[in-house]
């Protein structure tokens, strides 16, 4: 039995081009730098999601600040259980882009365009989006809890996920950068 035991080698000896493996930890200065960058990306994600949604819902800067502080508070609440009980990864949870497209469709729906007062439109849009998020979250939790995700994951490979992510990003590009969108698609290619 001893002749079949494998010796553990360092990652550099096995694959010279790999700097880190899954079990290796970065140095403290590099870990602090990467953690700070991760927090900046999380803050930027929350601010970008709020800056996209709140004007569509009829809100101004005050409502945008309320949505940003709510997203940061909920991100902190989600991060603590994730690091204590969940996968225990040192990550900061942020607003999910999964719900951004349905939230935009609720905010620009005909039902919300009937309201004339921007503040009332914001309140009704926010309530509708919150209800939709609660319903969608219950659906996603049940899919994960009962193990249906394994069945779906078999059908999702790189060739089916990459076009989905690309089309989602291009659809959101128009909302986030309207002037650049006009410049990007105003160039004509002549053959």
mmCIF file of C-alpha atoms in Angstrom:
data_model
loop_
_atom_site.group_PDB
_atom_site.id
_atom_site.type_symbol
_atom_site.label_atom_id
_atom_site.label_comp_id
_atom_site.label_asym_id
_atom_site.label_seq_id
_atom_site.Cartn_x
_atom_site.Cartn_y
_atom_site.Cartn_z
ATOM 1 C CA UNK A 1 0.000 0.000 0.000
ATOM 2 C CA UNK A 2 2.909 2.335 0.706
ATOM 3 C CA UNK A 3 4.181 2.117 -2.845
ATOM 4 C CA UNK A 4 0.921 3.650 -4.166
ATOM 5 C CA UNK A 5 0.909 6.680 -1.882
ATOM 6 C CA UNK A 6 1.477 9.965 -3.620
ATOM 7 C CA UNK A 7 3.814 12.645 -2.405
ATOM 8 C CA UNK A 8 2.412 16.149 -2.216
ATOM 9 C CA UNK A 9 4.423 18.587 -4.271
ATOM 10 C CA UNK A 10 4.288 22.338 -4.225
ATOM 11 C CA UNK A 11 2.275 23.997 -6.953
ATOM 12 C CA UNK A 12 5.347 25.527 -8.586
ATOM 13 C CA UNK A 13 6.885 22.053 -8.951
ATOM 14 C CA UNK A 14 3.730 20.637 -10.556
ATOM 15 C CA UNK A 15 2.793 23.583 -12.786
ATOM 16 C CA UNK A 16 5.549 26.198 -13.091
ATOM 17 C CA UNK A 17 3.278 28.828 -14.678
ATOM 18 C CA UNK A 18 0.723 28.820 -11.799
ATOM 19 C CA UNK A 19 1.396 31.261 -8.959
ATOM 20 C CA UNK A 20 -1.355 30.204 -6.528
ATOM 21 C CA UNK A 21 -3.488 27.139 -6.050
ATOM 22 C CA UNK A 22 -6.854 26.942 -4.304
ATOM 23 C CA UNK A 23 -5.312 26.170 -0.906
ATOM 24 C CA UNK A 24 -2.587 28.837 -0.987
ATOM 25 C CA UNK A 25 -3.128 32.199 0.658
ATOM 26 C CA UNK A 26 -1.796 35.541 -0.560
ATOM 27 C CA UNK A 27 0.522 37.632 1.584
ATOM 28 C CA UNK A 28 -1.033 40.102 4.054
ATOM 29 C CA UNK A 29 -0.241 43.248 2.029
ATOM 30 C CA UNK A 30 -1.599 41.680 -1.143
ATOM 31 C CA UNK A 31 -4.672 40.388 0.712
ATOM 32 C CA UNK A 32 -5.410 43.864 2.123
ATOM 33 C CA UNK A 33 -4.970 45.442 -1.321
ATOM 34 C CA UNK A 34 -7.231 42.900 -3.032
ATOM 35 C CA UNK A 35 -9.818 43.196 -0.231
ATOM 36 C CA UNK A 36 -9.894 46.971 -0.599
ATOM 37 C CA UNK A 37 -10.345 46.646 -4.362
ATOM 38 C CA UNK A 38 -13.155 44.143 -3.775
ATOM 39 C CA UNK A 39 -14.940 46.618 -1.493
ATOM 40 C CA UNK A 40 -14.557 49.383 -4.114
ATOM 41 C CA UNK A 41 -16.081 47.133 -6.773
ATOM 42 C CA UNK A 42 -18.941 46.247 -4.401
ATOM 43 C CA UNK A 43 -19.616 49.927 -3.717
ATOM 44 C CA UNK A 44 -19.489 50.740 -7.432
ATOM 45 C CA UNK A 45 -21.907 47.905 -8.196
ATOM 46 C CA UNK A 46 -24.425 49.198 -5.660
ATOM 47 C CA UNK A 47 -24.095 52.780 -6.896
ATOM 48 C CA UNK A 48 -24.413 51.786 -10.562
ATOM 49 C CA UNK A 49 -27.523 49.662 -9.946
ATOM 50 C CA UNK A 50 -29.131 52.525 -8.020
ATOM 51 C CA UNK A 51 -28.120 55.130 -10.589
ATOM 52 C CA UNK A 52 -29.729 53.033 -13.304
ATOM 53 C CA UNK A 53 -32.989 52.217 -11.541
ATOM 54 C CA UNK A 54 -33.930 55.274 -9.484
ATOM 55 C CA UNK A 55 -34.301 57.786 -12.365
ATOM 56 C CA UNK A 56 -36.456 55.268 -14.244
ATOM 57 C CA UNK A 57 -38.666 54.937 -11.179
ATOM 58 C CA UNK A 58 -39.189 58.693 -10.867
ATOM 59 C CA UNK A 59 -36.777 59.325 -8.012
ATOM 60 C CA UNK A 60 -34.236 62.087 -7.547
ATOM 61 C CA UNK A 61 -30.964 62.266 -5.606
ATOM 62 C CA UNK A 62 -32.650 61.847 -2.214
ATOM 63 C CA UNK A 63 -34.306 58.587 -3.248
ATOM 64 C CA UNK A 64 -31.075 57.473 -4.919
ATOM 65 C CA UNK A 65 -29.217 57.989 -1.632
ATOM 66 C CA UNK A 66 -31.890 55.992 0.227
ATOM 67 C CA UNK A 67 -31.627 53.120 -2.248
ATOM 68 C CA UNK A 68 -27.817 53.114 -2.056
ATOM 69 C CA UNK A 69 -27.812 53.055 1.747
ATOM 70 C CA UNK A 70 -30.437 50.289 1.741
ATOM 71 C CA UNK A 71 -28.371 48.210 -0.679
ATOM 72 C CA UNK A 72 -25.232 48.693 1.424
ATOM 73 C CA UNK A 73 -27.095 47.747 4.622
ATOM 74 C CA UNK A 74 -28.592 44.629 3.037
ATOM 75 C CA UNK A 75 -25.182 43.731 1.580
ATOM 76 C CA UNK A 76 -23.695 43.880 5.081
ATOM 77 C CA UNK A 77 -26.486 41.717 6.486
ATOM 78 C CA UNK A 78 -25.987 39.170 3.659
ATOM 79 C CA UNK A 79 -22.205 39.176 4.023
ATOM 80 C CA UNK A 80 -22.148 38.274 7.721
ATOM 81 C CA UNK A 81 -24.070 34.970 7.479
ATOM 82 C CA UNK A 82 -22.194 34.123 4.274
ATOM 83 C CA UNK A 83 -18.825 34.402 6.035
ATOM 84 C CA UNK A 84 -19.957 32.862 9.338
ATOM 85 C CA UNK A 85 -22.207 29.985 8.260
ATOM 86 C CA UNK A 86 -22.222 29.735 4.470
ATOM 87 C CA UNK A 87 -19.265 28.948 2.248
ATOM 88 C CA UNK A 88 -17.071 31.042 4.572
ATOM 89 C CA UNK A 89 -15.488 32.865 1.661
ATOM 90 C CA UNK A 90 -14.136 36.339 2.437
ATOM 91 C CA UNK A 91 -16.418 38.150 -0.002
ATOM 92 C CA UNK A 92 -18.733 41.132 0.254
ATOM 93 C CA UNK A 93 -22.217 40.408 -1.064
ATOM 94 C CA UNK A 94 -23.600 43.068 -3.409
ATOM 95 C CA UNK A 95 -26.774 43.729 -5.347
ATOM 96 C CA UNK A 96 -27.438 41.029 -7.904
ATOM 97 C CA UNK A 97 -27.607 41.886 -11.588
ATOM 98 C CA UNK A 98 -30.088 39.028 -11.969
ATOM 99 C CA UNK A 99 -32.939 41.241 -10.850
ATOM 100 C CA UNK A 100 -31.897 44.387 -12.716
ATOM 101 C CA UNK A 101 -33.686 43.638 -15.990
ATOM 102 C CA UNK A 102 -37.019 42.713 -14.326
ATOM 103 C CA UNK A 103 -36.748 45.806 -12.125
ATOM 104 C CA UNK A 104 -36.218 48.005 -15.194
ATOM 105 C CA UNK A 105 -39.223 46.419 -16.905
ATOM 106 C CA UNK A 106 -41.389 47.080 -13.826
ATOM 107 C CA UNK A 107 -40.137 50.674 -13.593
ATOM 108 C CA UNK A 108 -40.934 51.505 -17.232
ATOM 109 C CA UNK A 109 -44.197 49.539 -17.444
ATOM 110 C CA UNK A 110 -47.428 51.187 -18.556
ATOM 111 C CA UNK A 111 -48.913 50.638 -15.118
ATOM 112 C CA UNK A 112 -46.279 52.917 -13.596
ATOM 113 C CA UNK A 113 -46.442 55.529 -16.354
ATOM 114 C CA UNK A 114 -50.042 56.369 -15.369
ATOM 115 C CA UNK A 115 -48.816 58.033 -12.171
ATOM 116 C CA UNK A 116 -48.026 61.733 -12.657
ATOM 117 C CA UNK A 117 -46.307 62.562 -9.363
ATOM 118 C CA UNK A 118 -42.655 61.379 -9.515
ATOM 119 C CA UNK A 119 -42.555 60.609 -5.785
ATOM 120 C CA UNK A 120 -45.727 58.479 -6.006
ATOM 121 C CA UNK A 121 -44.308 56.747 -9.083
ATOM 122 C CA UNK A 122 -41.121 55.982 -7.143
ATOM 123 C CA UNK A 123 -43.055 54.570 -4.169
ATOM 124 C CA UNK A 124 -45.314 52.385 -6.318
ATOM 125 C CA UNK A 125 -42.389 51.201 -8.454
ATOM 126 C CA UNK A 126 -40.362 50.353 -5.367
ATOM 127 C CA UNK A 127 -43.228 48.359 -3.845
ATOM 128 C CA UNK A 128 -43.802 46.458 -7.081
ATOM 129 C CA UNK A 129 -40.088 45.674 -7.434
ATOM 130 C CA UNK A 130 -39.833 44.555 -3.804
ATOM 131 C CA UNK A 131 -42.774 42.193 -4.248
ATOM 132 C CA UNK A 132 -41.292 40.807 -7.453
ATOM 133 C CA UNK A 133 -37.899 40.327 -5.760
ATOM 134 C CA UNK A 134 -39.446 38.470 -2.822
ATOM 135 C CA UNK A 135 -41.354 36.164 -5.159
ATOM 136 C CA UNK A 136 -38.318 35.541 -7.385
ATOM 137 C CA UNK A 137 -36.097 34.928 -4.360
ATOM 138 C CA UNK A 138 -38.481 32.314 -2.965
ATOM 139 C CA UNK A 139 -38.402 30.618 -6.374
ATOM 140 C CA UNK A 140 -34.585 30.665 -6.503
ATOM 141 C CA UNK A 141 -34.271 29.428 -2.912
ATOM 142 C CA UNK A 142 -36.598 26.510 -3.626
ATOM 143 C CA UNK A 143 -34.648 25.601 -6.797
ATOM 144 C CA UNK A 144 -31.405 25.556 -4.807
ATOM 145 C CA UNK A 145 -32.820 23.828 -1.732
ATOM 146 C CA UNK A 146 -34.493 20.975 -3.595
ATOM 147 C CA UNK A 147 -31.497 20.415 -5.861
ATOM 148 C CA UNK A 148 -33.122 21.297 -9.169
ATOM 149 C CA UNK A 149 -30.078 23.388 -10.051
ATOM 150 C CA UNK A 150 -28.119 20.210 -10.804
ATOM 151 C CA UNK A 151 -30.569 19.406 -13.577
ATOM 152 C CA UNK A 152 -30.280 22.903 -15.055
ATOM 153 C CA UNK A 153 -26.494 23.056 -14.730
ATOM 154 C CA UNK A 154 -26.093 20.047 -17.014
ATOM 155 C CA UNK A 155 -27.623 22.065 -19.860
ATOM 156 C CA UNK A 156 -25.518 25.184 -19.229
ATOM 157 C CA UNK A 157 -22.087 25.109 -20.743
ATOM 158 C CA UNK A 158 -19.792 27.923 -21.802
ATOM 159 C CA UNK A 159 -21.376 28.064 -25.250
ATOM 160 C CA UNK A 160 -24.828 28.735 -23.815
ATOM 161 C CA UNK A 161 -23.878 31.054 -20.948
ATOM 162 C CA UNK A 162 -21.532 33.436 -22.792
ATOM 163 C CA UNK A 163 -24.153 34.674 -25.311
ATOM 164 C CA UNK A 164 -26.668 35.124 -22.489
ATOM 165 C CA UNK A 165 -24.275 37.229 -20.421
ATOM 166 C CA UNK A 166 -23.164 39.211 -23.474
ATOM 167 C CA UNK A 167 -26.701 40.038 -24.577
ATOM 168 C CA UNK A 168 -27.645 41.027 -21.032
ATOM 169 C CA UNK A 169 -24.650 43.366 -20.820
ATOM 170 C CA UNK A 170 -25.388 44.926 -24.205
ATOM 171 C CA UNK A 171 -29.005 45.470 -23.198
ATOM 172 C CA UNK A 172 -27.936 47.280 -20.050
ATOM 173 C CA UNK A 173 -25.336 49.343 -21.937
ATOM 174 C CA UNK A 174 -28.086 51.502 -23.454
ATOM 175 C CA UNK A 175 -29.500 52.321 -20.012
ATOM 176 C CA UNK A 176 -26.185 53.043 -18.352
ATOM 177 C CA UNK A 177 -24.512 55.014 -21.154
ATOM 178 C CA UNK A 178 -27.097 56.569 -23.497
ATOM 179 C CA UNK A 179 -24.701 59.052 -25.152
ATOM 180 C CA UNK A 180 -21.989 56.475 -25.734
ATOM 181 C CA UNK A 181 -24.605 54.091 -27.122
ATOM 182 C CA UNK A 182 -25.587 56.700 -29.714
ATOM 183 C CA UNK A 183 -21.926 57.297 -30.614
ATOM 184 C CA UNK A 184 -21.120 53.604 -30.757
ATOM 185 C CA UNK A 185 -23.902 52.739 -33.161
ATOM 186 C CA UNK A 186 -23.744 55.943 -35.245
ATOM 187 C CA UNK A 187 -20.571 54.917 -37.087
ATOM 188 C CA UNK A 188 -21.222 53.405 -40.473
ATOM 189 C CA UNK A 189 -18.924 50.899 -42.028
ATOM 190 C CA UNK A 190 -18.567 51.331 -45.787
ATOM 191 C CA UNK A 191 -17.321 48.438 -47.864
#
